[in-house]
Short mmCIF file of C-alpha atoms and ligand atoms in Angstrom, two decimals:
data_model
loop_
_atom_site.label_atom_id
_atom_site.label_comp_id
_atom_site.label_asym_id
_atom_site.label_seq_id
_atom_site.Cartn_x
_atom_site.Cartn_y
_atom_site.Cartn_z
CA UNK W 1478 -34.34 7.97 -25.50
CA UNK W 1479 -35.83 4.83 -23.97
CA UNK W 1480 -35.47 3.33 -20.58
CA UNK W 1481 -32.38 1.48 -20.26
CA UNK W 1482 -33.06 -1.95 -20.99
CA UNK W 1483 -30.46 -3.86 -19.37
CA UNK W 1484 -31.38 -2.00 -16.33
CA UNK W 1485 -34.73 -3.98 -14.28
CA UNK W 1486 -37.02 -1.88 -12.75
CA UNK W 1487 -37.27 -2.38 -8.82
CA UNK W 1488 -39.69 -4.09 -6.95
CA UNK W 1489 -39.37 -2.01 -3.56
CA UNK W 1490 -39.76 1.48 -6.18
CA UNK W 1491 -43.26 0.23 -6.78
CA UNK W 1492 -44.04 0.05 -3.03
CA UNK W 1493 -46.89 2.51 -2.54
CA UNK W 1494 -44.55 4.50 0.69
CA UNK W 1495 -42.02 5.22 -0.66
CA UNK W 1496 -39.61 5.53 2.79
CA UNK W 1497 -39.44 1.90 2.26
CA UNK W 1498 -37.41 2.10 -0.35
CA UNK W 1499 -34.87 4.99 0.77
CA UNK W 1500 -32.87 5.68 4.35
CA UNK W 1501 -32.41 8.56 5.81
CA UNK W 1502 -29.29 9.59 6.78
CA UNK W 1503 -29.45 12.59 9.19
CA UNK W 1504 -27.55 11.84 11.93
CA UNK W 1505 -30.21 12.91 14.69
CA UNK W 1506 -32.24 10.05 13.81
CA UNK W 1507 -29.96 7.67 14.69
CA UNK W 1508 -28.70 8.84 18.48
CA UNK W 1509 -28.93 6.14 21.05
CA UNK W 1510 -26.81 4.07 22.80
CA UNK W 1511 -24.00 2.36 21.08
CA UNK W 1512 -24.87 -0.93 19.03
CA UNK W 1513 -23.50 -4.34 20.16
CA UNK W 1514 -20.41 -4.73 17.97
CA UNK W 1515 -18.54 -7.79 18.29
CA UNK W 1516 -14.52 -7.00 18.58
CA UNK W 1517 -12.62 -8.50 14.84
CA UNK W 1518 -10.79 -11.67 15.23
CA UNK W 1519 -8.44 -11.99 12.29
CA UNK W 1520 -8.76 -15.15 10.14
CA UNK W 1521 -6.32 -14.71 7.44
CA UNK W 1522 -4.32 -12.15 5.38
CA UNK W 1523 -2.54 -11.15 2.30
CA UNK W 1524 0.06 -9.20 0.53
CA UNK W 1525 0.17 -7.11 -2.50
CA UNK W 1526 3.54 -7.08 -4.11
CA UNK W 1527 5.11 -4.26 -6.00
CA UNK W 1528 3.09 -5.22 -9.03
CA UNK W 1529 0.37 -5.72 -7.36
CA UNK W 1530 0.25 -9.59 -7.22
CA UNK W 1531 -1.86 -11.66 -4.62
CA UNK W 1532 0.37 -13.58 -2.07
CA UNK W 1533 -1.51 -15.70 0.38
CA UNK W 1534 0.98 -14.28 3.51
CA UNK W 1535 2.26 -11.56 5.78
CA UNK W 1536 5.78 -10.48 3.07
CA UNK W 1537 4.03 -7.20 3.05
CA UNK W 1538 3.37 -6.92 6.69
CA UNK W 1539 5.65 -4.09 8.13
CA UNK W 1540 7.02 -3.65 11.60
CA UNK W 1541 6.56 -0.64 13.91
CA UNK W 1542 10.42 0.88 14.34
CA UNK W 1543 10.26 4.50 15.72
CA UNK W 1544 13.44 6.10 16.32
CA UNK W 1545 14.78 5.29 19.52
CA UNK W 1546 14.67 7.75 22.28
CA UNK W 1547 11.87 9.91 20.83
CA UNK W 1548 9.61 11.49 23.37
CA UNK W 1549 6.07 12.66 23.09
CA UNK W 1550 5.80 15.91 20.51
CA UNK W 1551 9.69 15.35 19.69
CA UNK W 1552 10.68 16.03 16.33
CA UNK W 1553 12.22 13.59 14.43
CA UNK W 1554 11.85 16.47 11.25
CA UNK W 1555 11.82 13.84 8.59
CA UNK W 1556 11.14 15.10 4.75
CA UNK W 1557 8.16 13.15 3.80
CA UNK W 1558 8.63 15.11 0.52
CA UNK W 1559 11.78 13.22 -0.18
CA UNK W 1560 11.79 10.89 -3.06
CA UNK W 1561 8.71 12.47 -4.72
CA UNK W 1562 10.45 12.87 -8.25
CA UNK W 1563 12.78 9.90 -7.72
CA UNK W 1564 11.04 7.00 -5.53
CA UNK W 1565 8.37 6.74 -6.23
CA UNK W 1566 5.94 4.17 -8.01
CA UNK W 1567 2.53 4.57 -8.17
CA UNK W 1568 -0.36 2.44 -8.18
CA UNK W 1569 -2.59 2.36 -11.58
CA UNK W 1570 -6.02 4.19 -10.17
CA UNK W 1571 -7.90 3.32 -13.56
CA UNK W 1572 -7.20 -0.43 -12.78
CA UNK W 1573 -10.66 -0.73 -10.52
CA UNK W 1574 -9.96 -4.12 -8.61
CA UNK W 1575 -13.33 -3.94 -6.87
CA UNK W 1576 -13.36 -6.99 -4.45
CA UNK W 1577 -10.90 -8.55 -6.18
CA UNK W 1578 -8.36 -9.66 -3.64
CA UNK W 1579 -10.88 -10.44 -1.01
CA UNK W 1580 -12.51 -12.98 -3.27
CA UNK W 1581 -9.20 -14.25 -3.99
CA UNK W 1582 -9.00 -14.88 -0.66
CA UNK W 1583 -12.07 -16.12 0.27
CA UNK W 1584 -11.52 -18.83 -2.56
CA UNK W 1585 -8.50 -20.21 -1.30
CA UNK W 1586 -9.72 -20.13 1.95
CA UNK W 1587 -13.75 -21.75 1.62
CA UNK W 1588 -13.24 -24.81 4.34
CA UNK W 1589 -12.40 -22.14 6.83
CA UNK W 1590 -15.98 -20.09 6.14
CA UNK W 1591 -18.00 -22.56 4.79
CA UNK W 1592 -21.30 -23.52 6.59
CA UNK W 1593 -21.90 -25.93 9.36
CA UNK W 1594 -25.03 -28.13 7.82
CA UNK W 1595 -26.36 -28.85 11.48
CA UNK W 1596 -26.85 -24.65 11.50
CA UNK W 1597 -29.59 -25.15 8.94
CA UNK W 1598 -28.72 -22.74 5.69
CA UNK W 1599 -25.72 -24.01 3.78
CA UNK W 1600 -23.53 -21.25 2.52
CA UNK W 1601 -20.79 -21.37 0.81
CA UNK W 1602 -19.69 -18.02 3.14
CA UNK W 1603 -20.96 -18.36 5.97
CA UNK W 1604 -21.38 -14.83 6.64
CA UNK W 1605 -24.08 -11.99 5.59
CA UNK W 1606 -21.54 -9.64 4.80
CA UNK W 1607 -18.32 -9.48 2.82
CA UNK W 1608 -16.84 -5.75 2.01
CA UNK W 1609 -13.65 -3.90 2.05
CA UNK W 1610 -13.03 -2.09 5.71
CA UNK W 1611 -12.84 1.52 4.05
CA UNK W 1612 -16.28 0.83 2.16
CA UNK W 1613 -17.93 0.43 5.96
CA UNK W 1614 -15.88 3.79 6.85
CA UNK W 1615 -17.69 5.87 4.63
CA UNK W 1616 -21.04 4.17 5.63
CA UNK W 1617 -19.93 5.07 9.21
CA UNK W 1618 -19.11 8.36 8.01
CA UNK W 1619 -22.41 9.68 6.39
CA UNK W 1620 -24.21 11.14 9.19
CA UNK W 1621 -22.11 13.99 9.17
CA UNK W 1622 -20.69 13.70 6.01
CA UNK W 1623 -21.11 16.79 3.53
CA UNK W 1624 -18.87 16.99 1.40
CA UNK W 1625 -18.71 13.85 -0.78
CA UNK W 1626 -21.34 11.27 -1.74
CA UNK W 1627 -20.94 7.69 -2.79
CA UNK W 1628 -22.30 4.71 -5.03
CA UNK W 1629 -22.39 1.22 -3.06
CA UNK W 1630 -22.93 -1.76 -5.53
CA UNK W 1631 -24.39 -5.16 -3.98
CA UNK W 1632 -25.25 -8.56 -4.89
CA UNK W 1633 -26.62 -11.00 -3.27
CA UNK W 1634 -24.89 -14.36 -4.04
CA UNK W 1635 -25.45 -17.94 -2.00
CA UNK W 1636 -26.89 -16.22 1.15
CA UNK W 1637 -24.04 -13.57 1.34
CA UNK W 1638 -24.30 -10.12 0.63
CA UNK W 1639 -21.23 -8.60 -1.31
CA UNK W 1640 -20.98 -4.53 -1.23
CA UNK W 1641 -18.46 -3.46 -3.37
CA UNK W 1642 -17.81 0.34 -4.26
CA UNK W 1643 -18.46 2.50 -7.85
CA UNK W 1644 -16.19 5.45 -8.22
CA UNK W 1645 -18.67 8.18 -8.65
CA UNK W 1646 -18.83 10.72 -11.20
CA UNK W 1647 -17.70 13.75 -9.05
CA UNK W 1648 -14.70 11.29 -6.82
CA UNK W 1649 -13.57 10.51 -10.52
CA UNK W 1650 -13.35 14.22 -11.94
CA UNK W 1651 -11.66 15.14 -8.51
CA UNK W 1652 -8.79 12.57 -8.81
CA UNK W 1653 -8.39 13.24 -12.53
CA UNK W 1654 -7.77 17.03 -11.85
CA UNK W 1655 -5.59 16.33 -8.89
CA UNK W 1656 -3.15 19.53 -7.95
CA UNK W 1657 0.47 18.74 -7.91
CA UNK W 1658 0.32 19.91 -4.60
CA UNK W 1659 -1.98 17.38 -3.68
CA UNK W 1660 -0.48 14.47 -5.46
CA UNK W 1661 2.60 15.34 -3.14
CA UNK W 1662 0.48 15.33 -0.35
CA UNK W 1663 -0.62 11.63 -1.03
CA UNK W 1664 3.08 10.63 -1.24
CA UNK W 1665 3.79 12.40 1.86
CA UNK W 1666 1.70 9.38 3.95
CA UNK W 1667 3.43 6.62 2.48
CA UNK W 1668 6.54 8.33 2.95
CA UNK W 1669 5.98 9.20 6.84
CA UNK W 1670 5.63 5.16 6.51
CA UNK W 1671 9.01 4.32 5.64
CA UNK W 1672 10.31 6.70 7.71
CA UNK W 1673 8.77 4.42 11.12
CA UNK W 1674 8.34 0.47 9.50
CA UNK W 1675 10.68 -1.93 8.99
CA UNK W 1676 10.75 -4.84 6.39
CA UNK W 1677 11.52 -7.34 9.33
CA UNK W 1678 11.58 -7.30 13.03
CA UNK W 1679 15.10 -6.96 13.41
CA UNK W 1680 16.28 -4.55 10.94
CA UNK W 1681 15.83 -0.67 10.57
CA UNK W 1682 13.39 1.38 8.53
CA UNK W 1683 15.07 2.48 5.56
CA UNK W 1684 14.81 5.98 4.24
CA UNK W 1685 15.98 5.47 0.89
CA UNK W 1686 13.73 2.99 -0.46
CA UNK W 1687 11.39 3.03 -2.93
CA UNK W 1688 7.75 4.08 -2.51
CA UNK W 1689 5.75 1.66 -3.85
CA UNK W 1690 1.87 2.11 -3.69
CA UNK W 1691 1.31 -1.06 -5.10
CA UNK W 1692 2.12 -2.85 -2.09
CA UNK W 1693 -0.02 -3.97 0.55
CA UNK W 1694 -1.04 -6.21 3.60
CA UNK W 1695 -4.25 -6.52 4.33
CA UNK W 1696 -6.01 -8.48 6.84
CA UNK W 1697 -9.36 -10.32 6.75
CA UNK W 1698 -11.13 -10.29 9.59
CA UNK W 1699 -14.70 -11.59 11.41
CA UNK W 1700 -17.01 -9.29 12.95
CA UNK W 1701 -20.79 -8.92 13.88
CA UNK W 1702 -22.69 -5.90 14.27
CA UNK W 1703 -26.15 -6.55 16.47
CA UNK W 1704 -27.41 -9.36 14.12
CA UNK W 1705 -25.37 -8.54 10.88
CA UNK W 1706 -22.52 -11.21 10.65
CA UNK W 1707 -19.27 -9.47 8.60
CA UNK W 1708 -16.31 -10.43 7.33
CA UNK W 1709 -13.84 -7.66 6.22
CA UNK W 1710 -10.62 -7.19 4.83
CA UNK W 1711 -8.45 -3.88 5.42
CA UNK W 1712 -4.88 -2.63 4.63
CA UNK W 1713 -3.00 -2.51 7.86
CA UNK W 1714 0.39 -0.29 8.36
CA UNK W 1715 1.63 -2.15 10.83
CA UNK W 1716 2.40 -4.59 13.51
CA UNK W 1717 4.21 -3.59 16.38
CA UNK W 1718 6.62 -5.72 18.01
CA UNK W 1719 6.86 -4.74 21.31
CA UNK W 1720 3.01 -4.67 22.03
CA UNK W 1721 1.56 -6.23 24.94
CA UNK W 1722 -0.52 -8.76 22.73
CA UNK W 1723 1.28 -10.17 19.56
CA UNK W 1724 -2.25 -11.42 18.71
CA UNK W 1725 -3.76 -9.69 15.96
CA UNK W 1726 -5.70 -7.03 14.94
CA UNK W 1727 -4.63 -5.95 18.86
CA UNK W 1728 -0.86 -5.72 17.83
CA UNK W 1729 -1.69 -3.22 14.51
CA UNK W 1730 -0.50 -0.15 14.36
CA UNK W 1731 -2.38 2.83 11.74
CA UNK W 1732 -0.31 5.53 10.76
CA UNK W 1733 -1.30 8.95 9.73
CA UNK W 1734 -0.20 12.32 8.66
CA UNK W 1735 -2.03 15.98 9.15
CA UNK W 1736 -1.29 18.87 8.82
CA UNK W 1737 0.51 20.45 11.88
CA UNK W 1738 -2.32 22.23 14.20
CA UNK W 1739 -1.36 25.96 14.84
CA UNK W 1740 -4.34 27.25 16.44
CA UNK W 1741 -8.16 26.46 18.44
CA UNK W 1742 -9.95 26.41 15.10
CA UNK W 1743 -7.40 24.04 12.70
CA UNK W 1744 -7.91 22.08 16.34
CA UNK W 1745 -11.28 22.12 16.26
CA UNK W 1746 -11.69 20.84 12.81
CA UNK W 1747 -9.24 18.23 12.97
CA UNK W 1748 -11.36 16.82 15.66
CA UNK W 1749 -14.39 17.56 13.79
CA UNK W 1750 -13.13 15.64 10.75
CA UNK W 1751 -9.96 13.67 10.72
CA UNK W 1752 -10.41 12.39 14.28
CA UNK W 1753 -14.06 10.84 13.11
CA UNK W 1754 -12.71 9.52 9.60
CA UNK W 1755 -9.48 7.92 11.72
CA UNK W 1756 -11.50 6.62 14.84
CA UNK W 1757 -14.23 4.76 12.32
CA UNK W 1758 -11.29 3.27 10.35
CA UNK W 1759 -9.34 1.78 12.69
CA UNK W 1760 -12.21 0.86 15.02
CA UNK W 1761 -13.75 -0.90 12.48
CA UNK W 1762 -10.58 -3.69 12.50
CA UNK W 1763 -9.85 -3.73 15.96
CA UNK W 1764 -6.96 -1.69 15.42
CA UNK W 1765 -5.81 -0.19 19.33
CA UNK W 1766 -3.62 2.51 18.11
CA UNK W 1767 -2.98 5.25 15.80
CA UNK W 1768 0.61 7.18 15.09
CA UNK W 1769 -0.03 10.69 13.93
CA UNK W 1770 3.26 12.54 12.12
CA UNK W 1771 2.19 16.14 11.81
CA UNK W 1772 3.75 17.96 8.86
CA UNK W 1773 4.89 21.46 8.81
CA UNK W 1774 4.28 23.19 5.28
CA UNK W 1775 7.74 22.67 4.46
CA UNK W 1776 7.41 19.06 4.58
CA UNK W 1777 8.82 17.75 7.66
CA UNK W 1778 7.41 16.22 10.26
CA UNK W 1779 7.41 18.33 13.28
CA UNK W 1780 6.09 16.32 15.74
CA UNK W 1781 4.38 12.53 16.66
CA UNK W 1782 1.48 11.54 18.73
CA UNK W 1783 0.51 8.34 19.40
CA UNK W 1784 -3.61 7.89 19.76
CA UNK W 1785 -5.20 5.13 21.55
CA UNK W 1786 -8.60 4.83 19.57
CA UNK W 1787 -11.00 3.79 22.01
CA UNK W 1788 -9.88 6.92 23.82
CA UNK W 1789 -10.82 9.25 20.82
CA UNK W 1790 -14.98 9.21 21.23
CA UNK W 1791 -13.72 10.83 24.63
CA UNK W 1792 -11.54 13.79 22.89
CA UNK W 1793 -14.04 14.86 20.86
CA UNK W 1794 -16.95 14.18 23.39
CA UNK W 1795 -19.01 17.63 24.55
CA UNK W 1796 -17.42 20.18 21.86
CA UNK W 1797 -19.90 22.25 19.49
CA UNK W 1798 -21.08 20.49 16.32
CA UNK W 1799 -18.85 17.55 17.49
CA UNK W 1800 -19.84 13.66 16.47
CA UNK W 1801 -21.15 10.38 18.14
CA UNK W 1802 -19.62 6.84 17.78
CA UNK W 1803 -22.83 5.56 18.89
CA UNK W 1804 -24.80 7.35 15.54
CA UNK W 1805 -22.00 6.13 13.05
CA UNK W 1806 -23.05 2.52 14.20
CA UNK W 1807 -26.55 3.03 14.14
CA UNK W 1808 -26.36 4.02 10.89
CA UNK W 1809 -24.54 1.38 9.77
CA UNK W 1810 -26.36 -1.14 11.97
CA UNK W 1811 -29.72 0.26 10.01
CA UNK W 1812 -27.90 0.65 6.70
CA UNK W 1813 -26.66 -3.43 6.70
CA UNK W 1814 -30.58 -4.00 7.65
CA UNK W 1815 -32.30 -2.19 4.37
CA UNK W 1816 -29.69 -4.03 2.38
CA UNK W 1817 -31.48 -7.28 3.40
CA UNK W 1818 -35.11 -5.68 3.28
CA UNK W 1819 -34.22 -4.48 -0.37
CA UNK W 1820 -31.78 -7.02 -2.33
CA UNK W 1821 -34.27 -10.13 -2.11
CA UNK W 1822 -32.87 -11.59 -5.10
CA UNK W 1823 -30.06 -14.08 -4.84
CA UNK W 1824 -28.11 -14.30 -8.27
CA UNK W 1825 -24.52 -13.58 -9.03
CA UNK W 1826 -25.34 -11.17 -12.04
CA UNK W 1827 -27.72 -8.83 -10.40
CA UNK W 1828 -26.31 -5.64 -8.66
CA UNK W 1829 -28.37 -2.99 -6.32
CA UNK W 1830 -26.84 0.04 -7.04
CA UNK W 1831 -26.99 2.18 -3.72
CA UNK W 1832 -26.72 5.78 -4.69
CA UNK W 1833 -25.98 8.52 -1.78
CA UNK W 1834 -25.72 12.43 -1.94
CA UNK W 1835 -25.03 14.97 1.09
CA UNK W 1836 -28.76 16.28 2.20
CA UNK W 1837 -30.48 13.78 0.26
CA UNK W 1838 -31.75 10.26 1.45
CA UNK W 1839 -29.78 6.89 -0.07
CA UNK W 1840 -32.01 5.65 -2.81
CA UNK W 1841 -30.79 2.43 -4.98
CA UNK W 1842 -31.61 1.48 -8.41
CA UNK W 1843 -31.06 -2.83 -9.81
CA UNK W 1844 -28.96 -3.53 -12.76
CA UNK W 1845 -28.41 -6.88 -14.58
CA UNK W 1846 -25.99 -5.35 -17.25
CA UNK W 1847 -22.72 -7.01 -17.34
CA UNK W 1848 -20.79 -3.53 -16.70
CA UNK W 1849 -22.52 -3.44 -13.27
CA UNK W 1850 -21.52 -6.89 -11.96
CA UNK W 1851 -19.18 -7.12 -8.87
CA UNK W 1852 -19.07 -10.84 -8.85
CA UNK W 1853 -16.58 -12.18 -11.44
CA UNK W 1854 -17.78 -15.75 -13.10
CA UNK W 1855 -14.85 -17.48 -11.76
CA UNK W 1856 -15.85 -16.91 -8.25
CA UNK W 1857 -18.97 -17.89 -9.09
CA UNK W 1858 -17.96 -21.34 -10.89
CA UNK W 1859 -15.70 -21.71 -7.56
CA UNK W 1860 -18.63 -21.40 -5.14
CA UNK W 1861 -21.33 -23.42 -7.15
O1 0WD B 154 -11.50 -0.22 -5.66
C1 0WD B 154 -11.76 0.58 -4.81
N1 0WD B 154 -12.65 1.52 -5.01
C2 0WD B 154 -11.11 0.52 -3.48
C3 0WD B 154 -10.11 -0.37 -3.29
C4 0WD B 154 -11.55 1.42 -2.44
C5 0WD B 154 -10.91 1.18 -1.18
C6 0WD B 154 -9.91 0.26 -1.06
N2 0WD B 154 -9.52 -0.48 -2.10
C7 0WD B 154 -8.46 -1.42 -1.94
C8 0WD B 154 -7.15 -0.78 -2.12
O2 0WD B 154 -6.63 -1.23 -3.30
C9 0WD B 154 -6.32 -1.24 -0.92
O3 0WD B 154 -5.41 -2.24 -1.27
O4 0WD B 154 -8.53 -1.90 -0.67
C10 0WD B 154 -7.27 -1.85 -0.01
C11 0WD B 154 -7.40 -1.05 1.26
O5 0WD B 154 -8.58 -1.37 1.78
P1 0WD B 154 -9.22 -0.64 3.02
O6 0WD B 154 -8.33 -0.82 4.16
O7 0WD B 154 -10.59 -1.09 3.07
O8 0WD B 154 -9.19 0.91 2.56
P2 0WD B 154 -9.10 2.21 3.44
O9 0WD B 154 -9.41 1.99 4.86
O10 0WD B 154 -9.91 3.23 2.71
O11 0WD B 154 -7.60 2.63 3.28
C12 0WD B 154 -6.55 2.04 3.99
C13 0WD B 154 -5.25 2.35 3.29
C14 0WD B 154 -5.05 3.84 3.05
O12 0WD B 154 -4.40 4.39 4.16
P3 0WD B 154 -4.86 5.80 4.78
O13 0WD B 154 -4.02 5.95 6.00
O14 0WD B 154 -4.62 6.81 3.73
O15 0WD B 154 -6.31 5.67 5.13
O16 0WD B 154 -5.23 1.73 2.03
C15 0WD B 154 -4.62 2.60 1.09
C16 0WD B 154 -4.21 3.86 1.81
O17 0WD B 154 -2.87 3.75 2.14
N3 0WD B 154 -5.63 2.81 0.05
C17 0WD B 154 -5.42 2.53 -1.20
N4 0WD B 154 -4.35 2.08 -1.82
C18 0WD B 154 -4.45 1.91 -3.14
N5 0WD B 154 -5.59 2.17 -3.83
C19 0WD B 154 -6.64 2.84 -1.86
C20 0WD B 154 -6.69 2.65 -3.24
N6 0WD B 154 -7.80 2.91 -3.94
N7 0WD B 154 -7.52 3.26 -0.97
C21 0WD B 154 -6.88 3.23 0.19
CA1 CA B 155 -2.41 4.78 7.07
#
């Protein structure tokens, strides 16, 4: 069988070193101090309704409502299982969406991005980067990642690169053969949700409603990392009323679940792993605090604990085999960098395909076949 011949063949692969054209990703290269990175200001946001329709407000946005009274490690023992069989809607998974709802929102929003002609370049977006949130957590992630790989498509389109995510072949096999066990795991998060947010400030949370997983806020932030400009757009829990700044992303609130920790070692790798996956998500948007429900394996939640992020790094600082802010940045900081050293071309139809596997470096291969192409034409047609 032939070479594919949609597929182009790329111009860095014919570079004579080949390190040029791949990046390492083991996370002792990339030690060092911590990379300037600019705090998100929010400049928009969005809903998802219960079918999954685009809203250009907050009707989504939930409120922070935690039952009055509770103390530190009380338990409010709420069934998060509750529902499973009877309330509970879930989102479509083969429907991939891409960037959808970002460039939605970008194209009803161009005068507030567009570029400032006395700046020089004149871009539509003026920005280098546009991406989901939880596409930059899994780039923060790789250093010490070794489990799962991933597939990162991007075009470059009017001076602004667009990174959009490709299910891979083994992330697709694992959610098609999904345990019922784990399926009620999933629900168990969004359930631990209603359980703490309201609909509106003033009312409570209710714990008979429907779980929809359809339904969404997200926000859209700006954001620069050293001398990568970003804008990104991430589902937020919550807001909470009370906090000391109602500005956002400082008023958010993340919420999590985990399993309850009995003992130094289920301690040790919750640290190891959860506390790096939640730190680099929330971090990320700005996002000052995280609510953790741990579950017993009955299904209740035995007990809460509020964690401020930026005070995470310091948890897991000086334990064995433990991880480093400062080399999730890096990497990402360096990552964002080959992106511009490798796509060179600027057109709406061509997609770098960057491919990643545990103990291997990320290599990237360029497609021009339509099934490949992250930009849909009537984005395009709005930005020309
Ligand atoms: O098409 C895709 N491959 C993706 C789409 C991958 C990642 C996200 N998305 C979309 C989702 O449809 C969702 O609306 O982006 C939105 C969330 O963006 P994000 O904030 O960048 O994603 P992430 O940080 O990975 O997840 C935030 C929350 C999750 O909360 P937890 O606490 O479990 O991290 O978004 C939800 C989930 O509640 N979420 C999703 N909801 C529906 N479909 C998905 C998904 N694929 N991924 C995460
Ligand atoms: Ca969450």
């Amino acid at each position: 069988r032939g070479p594919d011949q949609n597929s182009l063949s790329s111009p860095i692969a014919k570079c004579p070193f080949m390190s040029c054209s791949s990046l390492k990703t083991l996370h002792s290269l990339y030690q060092g101090s911590f990379p300037f990175y600019r705090l998100p200001s929010e400049v928009g946001h969005f809903s998802l309704d219960e079918n999954r329709q685009y809203h250009q407000d907050n009707r989504k946005l939930r409120y922070y409502s935690p039952p009055v009274g509770i103390r530190k490690k009380d338990s409010p023992g709420w069934n998060v299982m509750d529902g499973y069989e009877s309330h509970y809607v879930r989102r479509n998974e083969e429907e991939k969406e891409g960037l959808l709802h970002i460039l939605t929102w970008l194209e009803k929003n161009q005068s507030v991005l567009g570029t400032h002609v006395e700046g020089g370049s004149k871009r539509p977006i003026d920005r280098d980067f546009v991406t989901w949130r939880g596409h930059l957590t899994k780039l923060l992630c790789t250093p010490y990642e070794t489990q799962e790989g991933w597939l990162l498509a991007v075009t470059l389109f009017k001076g602004t690169f667009y990174i959009s995510e490709r299910e891979t072949e083994a992330a697709r096999k694992k959610r098609e053969e999904r345990t019922q066990e784990q399926e009620r795991l999933m629900y168990s998060g969004y359930k631990f949700e209603s359980y703490i947010c309201a609909d509106s400030p003033d009312r409570q949370p209710s714990q008979s409603a429907v779980v929809n997983t359809n339904e969404a806020y997200c926000s859209v932030l700006l954001a620069r990392l050293t001398s990568h400009s970003l804008l990104i757009s991430g589902e937020v829990d919550c807001t909470d009323p009370s906090a000391k700044s109602s500005i956002p992303p400082s008023s958010y609130i993340e919420l999590k679940t985990s399993a309850q920790i009995r003992n130094p070692h289920q301690q040790r790798s919750f640290n190891r792993y959860k506390l790096l996956k939640w730190w680099c998500q929330s971090f990320l948007l700005g996002i000052p605090i995280i609510v953790a429900g741990f579950r017993s394996q009955e299904g209740k939640i035995v007990s809460l604990e509020t964690f401020k992020t930026s005070d995470i790094p310091h948890l897991v600082r000086g334990e064995r085999n433990s991880w480093d802010p400062a080399v999730c940045m890096n990497f990402c900081n360096k990552f964002l960098s080959h992106i511009k050293a490798v796509v060179t071309k600027d057109d709406p139809r061509l997609v770098y395909l960057f491919a990643w596997e545990p103990g291997s470096d990320v290599t990237f291969t360029v497609h021009n076949d339509p099934e490949y192409t992250i930009l849909p034409s009537w984005y395009v047609k709005a930005m020309n």
